[in-house]
Amino acid sequence: MNINIQSIKFDADQKLLDFINKKVGKLEKFFDNIVRCDVNLTLQPDHKKSVKVILGIPGDDLVIERTADTFEDAVVDCVDVLQDQIVKIKEKRFGK
């Protein structure tokens, strides 16, 4: 899976990029046919951090956006929600 990370109006450090790749990469364990993954990082005016993950799977695009005090917390929240949604989609489509 190719993970595209875009930090809007700031430069993300390598440690954050590695963290995102590690966490989002785990989604492949739940669905091995992920077409693409886009991660957008944004700083909010109230000093909160916003993360938007767009996961492309055949037939659907799953879009999750979370805001937290740190990018890491927001990424973990997004991955948890996406994981649940992927499991539901697989159960619905394949009856597993």
Backbone atoms as SQL, in Angstrom:
CREATE TABLE atoms (id INTEGER PRIMARY KEY, chain TEXT, resi INTEGER, resn TEXT, atom TEXT, x REAL, y REAL, z REAL);
INSERT INTO atoms VALUES
  (1, 'A', 1, 'MET', 'N', 0.854, -1.184, 0.000),
  (2, 'A', 1, 'MET', 'CA', 0.000, 0.000, 0.000),
  (3, 'A', 1, 'MET', 'C', 0.892, 1.237, 0.000),
  (4, 'A', 2, 'ASN', 'N', 0.555, 2.165, -0.858),
  (5, 'A', 2, 'ASN', 'CA', 1.290, 3.424, -0.940),
  (6, 'A', 2, 'ASN', 'C', 0.593, 4.454, -0.058),
  (7, 'A', 3, 'ILE', 'N', 1.325, 5.017, 0.904),
  (8, 'A', 3, 'ILE', 'CA', 0.763, 6.008, 1.814),
  (9, 'A', 3, 'ILE', 'C', 1.306, 7.375, 1.437),
  (10, 'A', 4, 'ASN', 'N', 0.416, 8.281, 1.027),
  (11, 'A', 4, 'ASN', 'CA', 0.795, 9.648, 0.682),
  (12, 'A', 4, 'ASN', 'C', 0.473, 10.552, 1.864),
  (13, 'A', 5, 'ILE', 'N', 1.500, 11.216, 2.390),
  (14, 'A', 5, 'ILE', 'CA', 1.313, 12.093, 3.546),
  (15, 'A', 5, 'ILE', 'C', 1.545, 13.529, 3.104),
  (16, 'A', 6, 'GLN', 'N', 0.568, 14.378, 3.416),
  (17, 'A', 6, 'GLN', 'CA', 0.676, 15.793, 3.066),
  (18, 'A', 6, 'GLN', 'C', 0.485, 16.622, 4.327),
  (19, 'A', 7, 'SER', 'N', 1.490, 17.407, 4.656),
  (20, 'A', 7, 'SER', 'CA', 1.362, 18.325, 5.789),
  (21, 'A', 7, 'SER', 'C', 1.070, 19.711, 5.215),
  (22, 'A', 8, 'ILE', 'N', -0.035, 20.289, 5.654),
  (23, 'A', 8, 'ILE', 'CA', -0.519, 21.538, 5.081),
  (24, 'A', 8, 'ILE', 'C', -0.028, 22.717, 5.915),
  (25, 'A', 9, 'LYS', 'N', 0.742, 23.599, 5.273),
  (26, 'A', 9, 'LYS', 'CA', 1.292, 24.824, 5.858),
  (27, 'A', 9, 'LYS', 'C', 2.323, 24.586, 6.959),
  (28, 'A', 10, 'PHE', 'N', 2.946, 23.408, 6.981),
  (29, 'A', 10, 'PHE', 'CA', 4.070, 23.153, 7.876),
  (30, 'A', 10, 'PHE', 'C', 4.830, 21.936, 7.356),
  (31, 'A', 11, 'ASP', 'N', 6.031, 21.732, 7.864),
  (32, 'A', 11, 'ASP', 'CA', 6.839, 20.579, 7.479),
  (33, 'A', 11, 'ASP', 'C', 6.826, 19.563, 8.610),
  (34, 'A', 12, 'ALA', 'N', 6.339, 18.363, 8.319),
  (35, 'A', 12, 'ALA', 'CA', 6.312, 17.296, 9.316),
  (36, 'A', 12, 'ALA', 'C', 7.705, 16.699, 9.443),
  (37, 'A', 13, 'ASP', 'N', 8.118, 16.410, 10.684),
  (38, 'A', 13, 'ASP', 'CA', 9.437, 15.810, 10.872),
  (39, 'A', 13, 'ASP', 'C', 9.395, 14.319, 10.552),
  (40, 'A', 14, 'GLN', 'N', 10.563, 13.732, 10.365),
  (41, 'A', 14, 'GLN', 'CA', 10.668, 12.345, 9.943),
  (42, 'A', 14, 'GLN', 'C', 10.078, 11.384, 10.980),
  (43, 'A', 15, 'LYS', 'N', 10.209, 11.738, 12.247),
  (44, 'A', 15, 'LYS', 'CA', 9.673, 10.888, 13.316),
  (45, 'A', 15, 'LYS', 'C', 8.146, 10.750, 13.179),
  (46, 'A', 16, 'LEU', 'N', 7.459, 11.849, 12.890),
  (47, 'A', 16, 'LEU', 'CA', 6.013, 11.823, 12.702),
  (48, 'A', 16, 'LEU', 'C', 5.647, 11.029, 11.450),
  (49, 'A', 17, 'LEU', 'N', 6.385, 11.224, 10.371),
  (50, 'A', 17, 'LEU', 'CA', 6.128, 10.491, 9.137),
  (51, 'A', 17, 'LEU', 'C', 6.290, 8.988, 9.341),
  (52, 'A', 18, 'ASP', 'N', 7.326, 8.591, 10.064),
  (53, 'A', 18, 'ASP', 'CA', 7.555, 7.174, 10.352),
  (54, 'A', 18, 'ASP', 'C', 6.423, 6.601, 11.203),
  (55, 'A', 19, 'PHE', 'N', 5.962, 7.379, 12.191),
  (56, 'A', 19, 'PHE', 'CA', 4.867, 6.951, 13.054),
  (57, 'A', 19, 'PHE', 'C', 3.595, 6.714, 12.229),
  (58, 'A', 20, 'ILE', 'N', 3.296, 7.650, 11.338),
  (59, 'A', 20, 'ILE', 'CA', 2.098, 7.533, 10.496),
  (60, 'A', 20, 'ILE', 'C', 2.201, 6.310, 9.590),
  (61, 'A', 21, 'ASN', 'N', 3.353, 6.129, 8.954),
  (62, 'A', 21, 'ASN', 'CA', 3.538, 4.968, 8.081),
  (63, 'A', 21, 'ASN', 'C', 3.359, 3.659, 8.841),
  (64, 'A', 22, 'LYS', 'N', 3.874, 3.611, 10.060),
  (65, 'A', 22, 'LYS', 'CA', 3.775, 2.400, 10.878),
  (66, 'A', 22, 'LYS', 'C', 2.319, 2.106, 11.249),
  (67, 'A', 23, 'LYS', 'N', 1.611, 3.121, 11.758),
  (68, 'A', 23, 'LYS', 'CA', 0.235, 2.924, 12.218),
  (69, 'A', 23, 'LYS', 'C', -0.732, 2.651, 11.063),
  (70, 'A', 24, 'VAL', 'N', -0.653, 3.457, 10.016),
  (71, 'A', 24, 'VAL', 'CA', -1.571, 3.301, 8.892),
  (72, 'A', 24, 'VAL', 'C', -1.243, 2.025, 8.118),
  (73, 'A', 25, 'GLY', 'N', 0.015, 1.650, 8.069),
  (74, 'A', 25, 'GLY', 'CA', 0.425, 0.427, 7.387),
  (75, 'A', 25, 'GLY', 'C', -0.201, -0.823, 7.983),
  (76, 'A', 26, 'LYS', 'N', -0.556, -0.772, 9.251),
  (77, 'A', 26, 'LYS', 'CA', -1.177, -1.920, 9.918),
  (78, 'A', 26, 'LYS', 'C', -2.560, -2.234, 9.367),
  (79, 'A', 27, 'LEU', 'N', -3.180, -1.285, 8.680),
  (80, 'A', 27, 'LEU', 'CA', -4.514, -1.514, 8.121),
  (81, 'A', 27, 'LEU', 'C', -4.502, -2.608, 7.064),
  (82, 'A', 28, 'GLU', 'N', -3.336, -2.847, 6.447),
  (83, 'A', 28, 'GLU', 'CA', -3.238, -3.899, 5.432),
  (84, 'A', 28, 'GLU', 'C', -3.493, -5.282, 6.014),
  (85, 'A', 29, 'LYS', 'N', -3.288, -5.445, 7.310),
  (86, 'A', 29, 'LYS', 'CA', -3.561, -6.730, 7.950),
  (87, 'A', 29, 'LYS', 'C', -5.047, -7.070, 7.894),
  (88, 'A', 30, 'PHE', 'N', -5.881, -6.032, 7.876),
  (89, 'A', 30, 'PHE', 'CA', -7.316, -6.235, 7.929),
  (90, 'A', 30, 'PHE', 'C', -7.955, -6.308, 6.547),
  (91, 'A', 31, 'PHE', 'N', -7.317, -5.680, 5.573),
  (92, 'A', 31, 'PHE', 'CA', -7.843, -5.684, 4.204),
  (93, 'A', 31, 'PHE', 'C', -6.656, -5.537, 3.272),
  (94, 'A', 32, 'ASP', 'N', -6.341, -6.613, 2.553),
  (95, 'A', 32, 'ASP', 'CA', -5.120, -6.612, 1.747),
  (96, 'A', 32, 'ASP', 'C', -5.291, -6.011, 0.358),
  (97, 'A', 33, 'ASN', 'N', -6.483, -5.501, 0.057),
  (98, 'A', 33, 'ASN', 'CA', -6.749, -4.959, -1.277),
  (99, 'A', 33, 'ASN', 'C', -6.930, -3.438, -1.234),
  (100, 'A', 34, 'ILE', 'N', -6.181, -2.760, -0.364),
  (101, 'A', 34, 'ILE', 'CA', -6.263, -1.302, -0.265),
  (102, 'A', 34, 'ILE', 'C', -5.546, -0.696, -1.464),
  (103, 'A', 35, 'VAL', 'N', -6.248, 0.165, -2.179),
  (104, 'A', 35, 'VAL', 'CA', -5.702, 0.747, -3.409),
  (105, 'A', 35, 'VAL', 'C', -4.761, 1.910, -3.092),
  (106, 'A', 36, 'ARG', 'N', -5.211, 2.797, -2.207),
  (107, 'A', 36, 'ARG', 'CA', -4.391, 3.962, -1.881),
  (108, 'A', 36, 'ARG', 'C', -4.745, 4.473, -0.493),
  (109, 'A', 37, 'CYS', 'N', -3.858, 5.303, 0.029),
  (110, 'A', 37, 'CYS', 'CA', -4.106, 5.917, 1.328),
  (111, 'A', 37, 'CYS', 'C', -3.499, 7.322, 1.316),
  (112, 'A', 38, 'ASP', 'N', -4.331, 8.315, 1.577),
  (113, 'A', 38, 'ASP', 'CA', -3.872, 9.701, 1.661),
  (114, 'A', 38, 'ASP', 'C', -4.076, 10.181, 3.090),
  (115, 'A', 39, 'VAL', 'N', -3.030, 10.784, 3.653),
  (116, 'A', 39, 'VAL', 'CA', -3.101, 11.330, 5.009),
  (117, 'A', 39, 'VAL', 'C', -2.797, 12.825, 4.927),
  (118, 'A', 40, 'ASN', 'N', -3.741, 13.653, 5.399),
  (119, 'A', 40, 'ASN', 'CA', -3.558, 15.104, 5.406),
  (120, 'A', 40, 'ASN', 'C', -3.440, 15.577, 6.850),
  (121, 'A', 41, 'LEU', 'N', -2.374, 16.313, 7.137),
  (122, 'A', 41, 'LEU', 'CA', -2.131, 16.853, 8.469),
  (123, 'A', 41, 'LEU', 'C', -2.332, 18.365, 8.434),
  (124, 'A', 42, 'THR', 'N', -3.114, 18.877, 9.385),
  (125, 'A', 42, 'THR', 'CA', -3.422, 20.301, 9.411),
  (126, 'A', 42, 'THR', 'C', -3.323, 20.833, 10.833),
  (127, 'A', 43, 'LEU', 'N', -2.759, 22.025, 10.964),
  (128, 'A', 43, 'LEU', 'CA', -2.754, 22.719, 12.251),
  (129, 'A', 43, 'LEU', 'C', -3.996, 23.599, 12.319),
  (130, 'A', 44, 'GLN', 'N', -4.768, 23.466, 13.388),
  (131, 'A', 44, 'GLN', 'CA', -5.978, 24.257, 13.570),
  (132, 'A', 44, 'GLN', 'C', -5.635, 25.575, 14.273),
  (133, 'A', 45, 'PRO', 'N', -6.448, 26.606, 14.118),
  (134, 'A', 45, 'PRO', 'CA', -6.179, 27.899, 14.758),
  (135, 'A', 45, 'PRO', 'C', -6.134, 27.818, 16.293),
  (136, 'A', 46, 'ASP', 'N', -6.852, 26.859, 16.864),
  (137, 'A', 46, 'ASP', 'CA', -6.868, 26.736, 18.329),
  (138, 'A', 46, 'ASP', 'C', -5.755, 25.824, 18.848),
  (139, 'A', 47, 'HIS', 'N', -4.701, 25.645, 18.055),
  (140, 'A', 47, 'HIS', 'CA', -3.518, 24.847, 18.393),
  (141, 'A', 47, 'HIS', 'C', -3.814, 23.356, 18.474),
  (142, 'A', 48, 'LYS', 'N', -4.941, 22.938, 17.956),
  (143, 'A', 48, 'LYS', 'CA', -5.241, 21.508, 17.847),
  (144, 'A', 48, 'LYS', 'C', -4.663, 20.998, 16.528),
  (145, 'A', 49, 'LYS', 'N', -4.493, 19.686, 16.456),
  (146, 'A', 49, 'LYS', 'CA', -3.968, 19.060, 15.250),
  (147, 'A', 49, 'LYS', 'C', -5.063, 18.210, 14.623),
  (148, 'A', 50, 'SER', 'N', -5.229, 18.334, 13.321),
  (149, 'A', 50, 'SER', 'CA', -6.264, 17.612, 12.602),
  (150, 'A', 50, 'SER', 'C', -5.621, 16.643, 11.612),
  (151, 'A', 51, 'VAL', 'N', -6.144, 15.419, 11.583),
  (152, 'A', 51, 'VAL', 'CA', -5.657, 14.396, 10.664),
  (153, 'A', 51, 'VAL', 'C', -6.840, 13.868, 9.871),
  (154, 'A', 52, 'LYS', 'N', -6.688, 13.848, 8.553),
  (155, 'A', 52, 'LYS', 'CA', -7.727, 13.304, 7.672),
  (156, 'A', 52, 'LYS', 'C', -7.104, 12.160, 6.883),
  (157, 'A', 53, 'VAL', 'N', -7.713, 10.978, 6.996),
  (158, 'A', 53, 'VAL', 'CA', -7.221, 9.798, 6.286),
  (159, 'A', 53, 'VAL', 'C', -8.269, 9.385, 5.262),
  (160, 'A', 54, 'ILE', 'N', -7.834, 9.277, 4.011),
  (161, 'A', 54, 'ILE', 'CA', -8.697, 8.816, 2.931),
  (162, 'A', 54, 'ILE', 'C', -8.142, 7.478, 2.471),
  (163, 'A', 55, 'LEU', 'N', -8.921, 6.435, 2.691),
  (164, 'A', 55, 'LEU', 'CA', -8.494, 5.084, 2.365),
  (165, 'A', 55, 'LEU', 'C', -9.296, 4.596, 1.171),
  (166, 'A', 56, 'GLY', 'N', -8.605, 4.319, 0.087),
  (167, 'A', 56, 'GLY', 'CA', -9.274, 3.850, -1.124),
  (168, 'A', 56, 'GLY', 'C', -9.283, 2.338, -1.187),
  (169, 'A', 57, 'ILE', 'N', -10.483, 1.766, -1.150),
  (170, 'A', 57, 'ILE', 'CA', -10.639, 0.334, -1.329),
  (171, 'A', 57, 'ILE', 'C', -11.588, 0.132, -2.497),
  (172, 'A', 58, 'PRO', 'N', -11.545, -1.015, -3.152),
  (173, 'A', 58, 'PRO', 'CA', -12.416, -1.225, -4.317),
  (174, 'A', 58, 'PRO', 'C', -13.883, -0.973, -3.978),
  (175, 'A', 59, 'GLY', 'N', -14.487, -0.044, -4.701),
  (176, 'A', 59, 'GLY', 'CA', -15.897, 0.257, -4.525),
  (177, 'A', 59, 'GLY', 'C', -16.198, 1.357, -3.526),
  (178, 'A', 60, 'ASP', 'N', -15.240, 1.738, -2.702),
  (179, 'A', 60, 'ASP', 'CA', -15.492, 2.725, -1.653),
  (180, 'A', 60, 'ASP', 'C', -14.245, 3.564, -1.396),
  (181, 'A', 61, 'ASP', 'N', -14.487, 4.744, -0.846),
  (182, 'A', 61, 'ASP', 'CA', -13.430, 5.541, -0.223),
  (183, 'A', 61, 'ASP', 'C', -13.865, 5.773, 1.208),
  (184, 'A', 62, 'LEU', 'N', -13.053, 5.362, 2.146),
  (185, 'A', 62, 'LEU', 'CA', -13.342, 5.607, 3.553),
  (186, 'A', 62, 'LEU', 'C', -12.622, 6.883, 3.958),
  (187, 'A', 63, 'VAL', 'N', -13.357, 7.842, 4.512),
  (188, 'A', 63, 'VAL', 'CA', -12.776, 9.117, 4.908),
  (189, 'A', 63, 'VAL', 'C', -13.034, 9.329, 6.388),
  (190, 'A', 64, 'ILE', 'N', -11.955, 9.514, 7.137),
  (191, 'A', 64, 'ILE', 'CA', -12.053, 9.740, 8.573),
  (192, 'A', 64, 'ILE', 'C', -11.223, 10.967, 8.902),
  (193, 'A', 65, 'GLU', 'N', -11.797, 11.868, 9.696),
  (194, 'A', 65, 'GLU', 'CA', -11.056, 13.044, 10.148),
  (195, 'A', 65, 'GLU', 'C', -11.199, 13.155, 11.652),
  (196, 'A', 66, 'ARG', 'N', -10.076, 13.325, 12.321),
  (197, 'A', 66, 'ARG', 'CA', -10.063, 13.447, 13.773),
  (198, 'A', 66, 'ARG', 'C', -9.166, 14.612, 14.179),
  (199, 'A', 67, 'THR', 'N', -9.536, 15.261, 15.279),
  (200, 'A', 67, 'THR', 'CA', -8.753, 16.363, 15.830),
  (201, 'A', 67, 'THR', 'C', -8.364, 15.997, 17.249),
  (202, 'A', 68, 'ALA', 'N', -7.104, 16.290, 17.595),
  (203, 'A', 68, 'ALA', 'CA', -6.609, 15.975, 18.936),
  (204, 'A', 68, 'ALA', 'C', -5.503, 16.970, 19.304),
  (205, 'A', 69, 'ASP', 'N', -4.964, 16.809, 20.505),
  (206, 'A', 69, 'ASP', 'CA', -3.876, 17.684, 20.951),
  (207, 'A', 69, 'ASP', 'C', -2.571, 17.393, 20.219),
  (208, 'A', 70, 'THR', 'N', -2.387, 16.143, 19.792),
  (209, 'A', 70, 'THR', 'CA', -1.178, 15.770, 19.052),
  (210, 'A', 70, 'THR', 'C', -1.576, 15.035, 17.777),
  (211, 'A', 71, 'PHE', 'N', -0.694, 15.081, 16.788),
  (212, 'A', 71, 'PHE', 'CA', -0.949, 14.348, 15.552),
  (213, 'A', 71, 'PHE', 'C', -0.994, 12.851, 15.816),
  (214, 'A', 72, 'GLU', 'N', -0.143, 12.383, 16.725),
  (215, 'A', 72, 'GLU', 'CA', -0.091, 10.959, 17.021),
  (216, 'A', 72, 'GLU', 'C', -1.433, 10.452, 17.551),
  (217, 'A', 73, 'ASP', 'N', -2.042, 11.206, 18.483),
  (218, 'A', 73, 'ASP', 'CA', -3.343, 10.802, 19.027),
  (219, 'A', 73, 'ASP', 'C', -4.416, 10.783, 17.942),
  (220, 'A', 74, 'ALA', 'N', -4.393, 11.778, 17.072),
  (221, 'A', 74, 'ALA', 'CA', -5.383, 11.853, 16.004),
  (222, 'A', 74, 'ALA', 'C', -5.205, 10.700, 15.011),
  (223, 'A', 75, 'VAL', 'N', -3.957, 10.352, 14.703),
  (224, 'A', 75, 'VAL', 'CA', -3.688, 9.240, 13.787),
  (225, 'A', 75, 'VAL', 'C', -4.189, 7.927, 14.384),
  (226, 'A', 76, 'VAL', 'N', -3.917, 7.706, 15.664),
  (227, 'A', 76, 'VAL', 'CA', -4.365, 6.480, 16.329),
  (228, 'A', 76, 'VAL', 'C', -5.890, 6.392, 16.311),
  (229, 'A', 77, 'ASP', 'N', -6.572, 7.511, 16.573),
  (230, 'A', 77, 'ASP', 'CA', -8.040, 7.535, 16.527),
  (231, 'A', 77, 'ASP', 'C', -8.546, 7.172, 15.123),
  (232, 'A', 78, 'CYS', 'N', -7.942, 7.773, 14.103),
  (233, 'A', 78, 'CYS', 'CA', -8.344, 7.504, 12.722),
  (234, 'A', 78, 'CYS', 'C', -8.150, 6.026, 12.372),
  (235, 'A', 79, 'VAL', 'N', -7.007, 5.480, 12.739),
  (236, 'A', 79, 'VAL', 'CA', -6.705, 4.090, 12.410),
  (237, 'A', 79, 'VAL', 'C', -7.681, 3.152, 13.118),
  (238, 'A', 80, 'ASP', 'N', -8.013, 3.440, 14.369),
  (239, 'A', 80, 'ASP', 'CA', -8.971, 2.598, 15.105),
  (240, 'A', 80, 'ASP', 'C', -10.333, 2.585, 14.424),
  (241, 'A', 81, 'VAL', 'N', -10.814, 3.760, 14.016),
  (242, 'A', 81, 'VAL', 'CA', -12.114, 3.845, 13.351),
  (243, 'A', 81, 'VAL', 'C', -12.070, 3.145, 11.990),
  (244, 'A', 82, 'LEU', 'N', -11.004, 3.368, 11.229),
  (245, 'A', 82, 'LEU', 'CA', -10.874, 2.724, 9.926),
  (246, 'A', 82, 'LEU', 'C', -10.822, 1.204, 10.062),
  (247, 'A', 83, 'GLN', 'N', -10.127, 0.741, 11.080),
  (248, 'A', 83, 'GLN', 'CA', -10.019, -0.694, 11.316),
  (249, 'A', 83, 'GLN', 'C', -11.413, -1.298, 11.530),
  (250, 'A', 84, 'ASP', 'N', -12.220, -0.649, 12.349),
  (251, 'A', 84, 'ASP', 'CA', -13.581, -1.122, 12.600),
  (252, 'A', 84, 'ASP', 'C', -14.419, -1.104, 11.320),
  (253, 'A', 85, 'GLN', 'N', -14.285, -0.040, 10.532),
  (254, 'A', 85, 'GLN', 'CA', -15.057, 0.069, 9.302),
  (255, 'A', 85, 'GLN', 'C', -14.642, -0.990, 8.280),
  (256, 'A', 86, 'ILE', 'N', -13.339, -1.257, 8.197),
  (257, 'A', 86, 'ILE', 'CA', -12.849, -2.276, 7.264),
  (258, 'A', 86, 'ILE', 'C', -13.404, -3.642, 7.644),
  (259, 'A', 87, 'VAL', 'N', -13.396, -3.955, 8.922),
  (260, 'A', 87, 'VAL', 'CA', -13.922, -5.241, 9.382),
  (261, 'A', 87, 'VAL', 'C', -15.404, -5.357, 9.035),
  (262, 'A', 88, 'LYS', 'N', -16.174, -4.286, 9.242),
  (263, 'A', 88, 'LYS', 'CA', -17.607, -4.304, 8.911),
  (264, 'A', 88, 'LYS', 'C', -17.825, -4.505, 7.410),
  (265, 'A', 89, 'ILE', 'N', -17.032, -3.825, 6.593),
  (266, 'A', 89, 'ILE', 'CA', -17.165, -3.947, 5.143),
  (267, 'A', 89, 'ILE', 'C', -16.835, -5.364, 4.699),
  (268, 'A', 90, 'LYS', 'N', -15.779, -5.941, 5.251),
  (269, 'A', 90, 'LYS', 'CA', -15.410, -7.312, 4.887),
  (270, 'A', 90, 'LYS', 'C', -16.504, -8.285, 5.282),
  (271, 'A', 91, 'GLU', 'N', -17.072, -8.103, 6.468),
  (272, 'A', 91, 'GLU', 'CA', -18.145, -8.992, 6.923),
  (273, 'A', 91, 'GLU', 'C', -19.358, -8.876, 6.003),
  (274, 'A', 92, 'LYS', 'N', -19.652, -7.668, 5.595),
  (275, 'A', 92, 'LYS', 'CA', -20.818, -7.422, 4.736),
  (276, 'A', 92, 'LYS', 'C', -20.606, -8.044, 3.350),
  (277, 'A', 93, 'ARG', 'N', -19.415, -7.843, 2.798),
  (278, 'A', 93, 'ARG', 'CA', -19.141, -8.319, 1.430),
  (279, 'A', 93, 'ARG', 'C', -18.871, -9.799, 1.362),
  (280, 'A', 94, 'PHE', 'N', -18.082, -10.291, 2.312),
  (281, 'A', 94, 'PHE', 'CA', -17.584, -11.668, 2.209),
  (282, 'A', 94, 'PHE', 'C', -18.175, -12.592, 3.264),
  (283, 'A', 95, 'GLY', 'N', -18.957, -12.067, 4.185),
  (284, 'A', 95, 'GLY', 'CA', -19.589, -12.895, 5.188),
  (285, 'A', 95, 'GLY', 'C', -18.620, -13.542, 6.159),
  (286, 'A', 96, 'LYS', 'N', -17.511, -12.875, 6.437),
  (287, 'A', 96, 'LYS', 'CA', -16.498, -13.435, 7.350),
  (288, 'A', 96, 'LYS', 'C', -16.617, -12.804, 8.703);
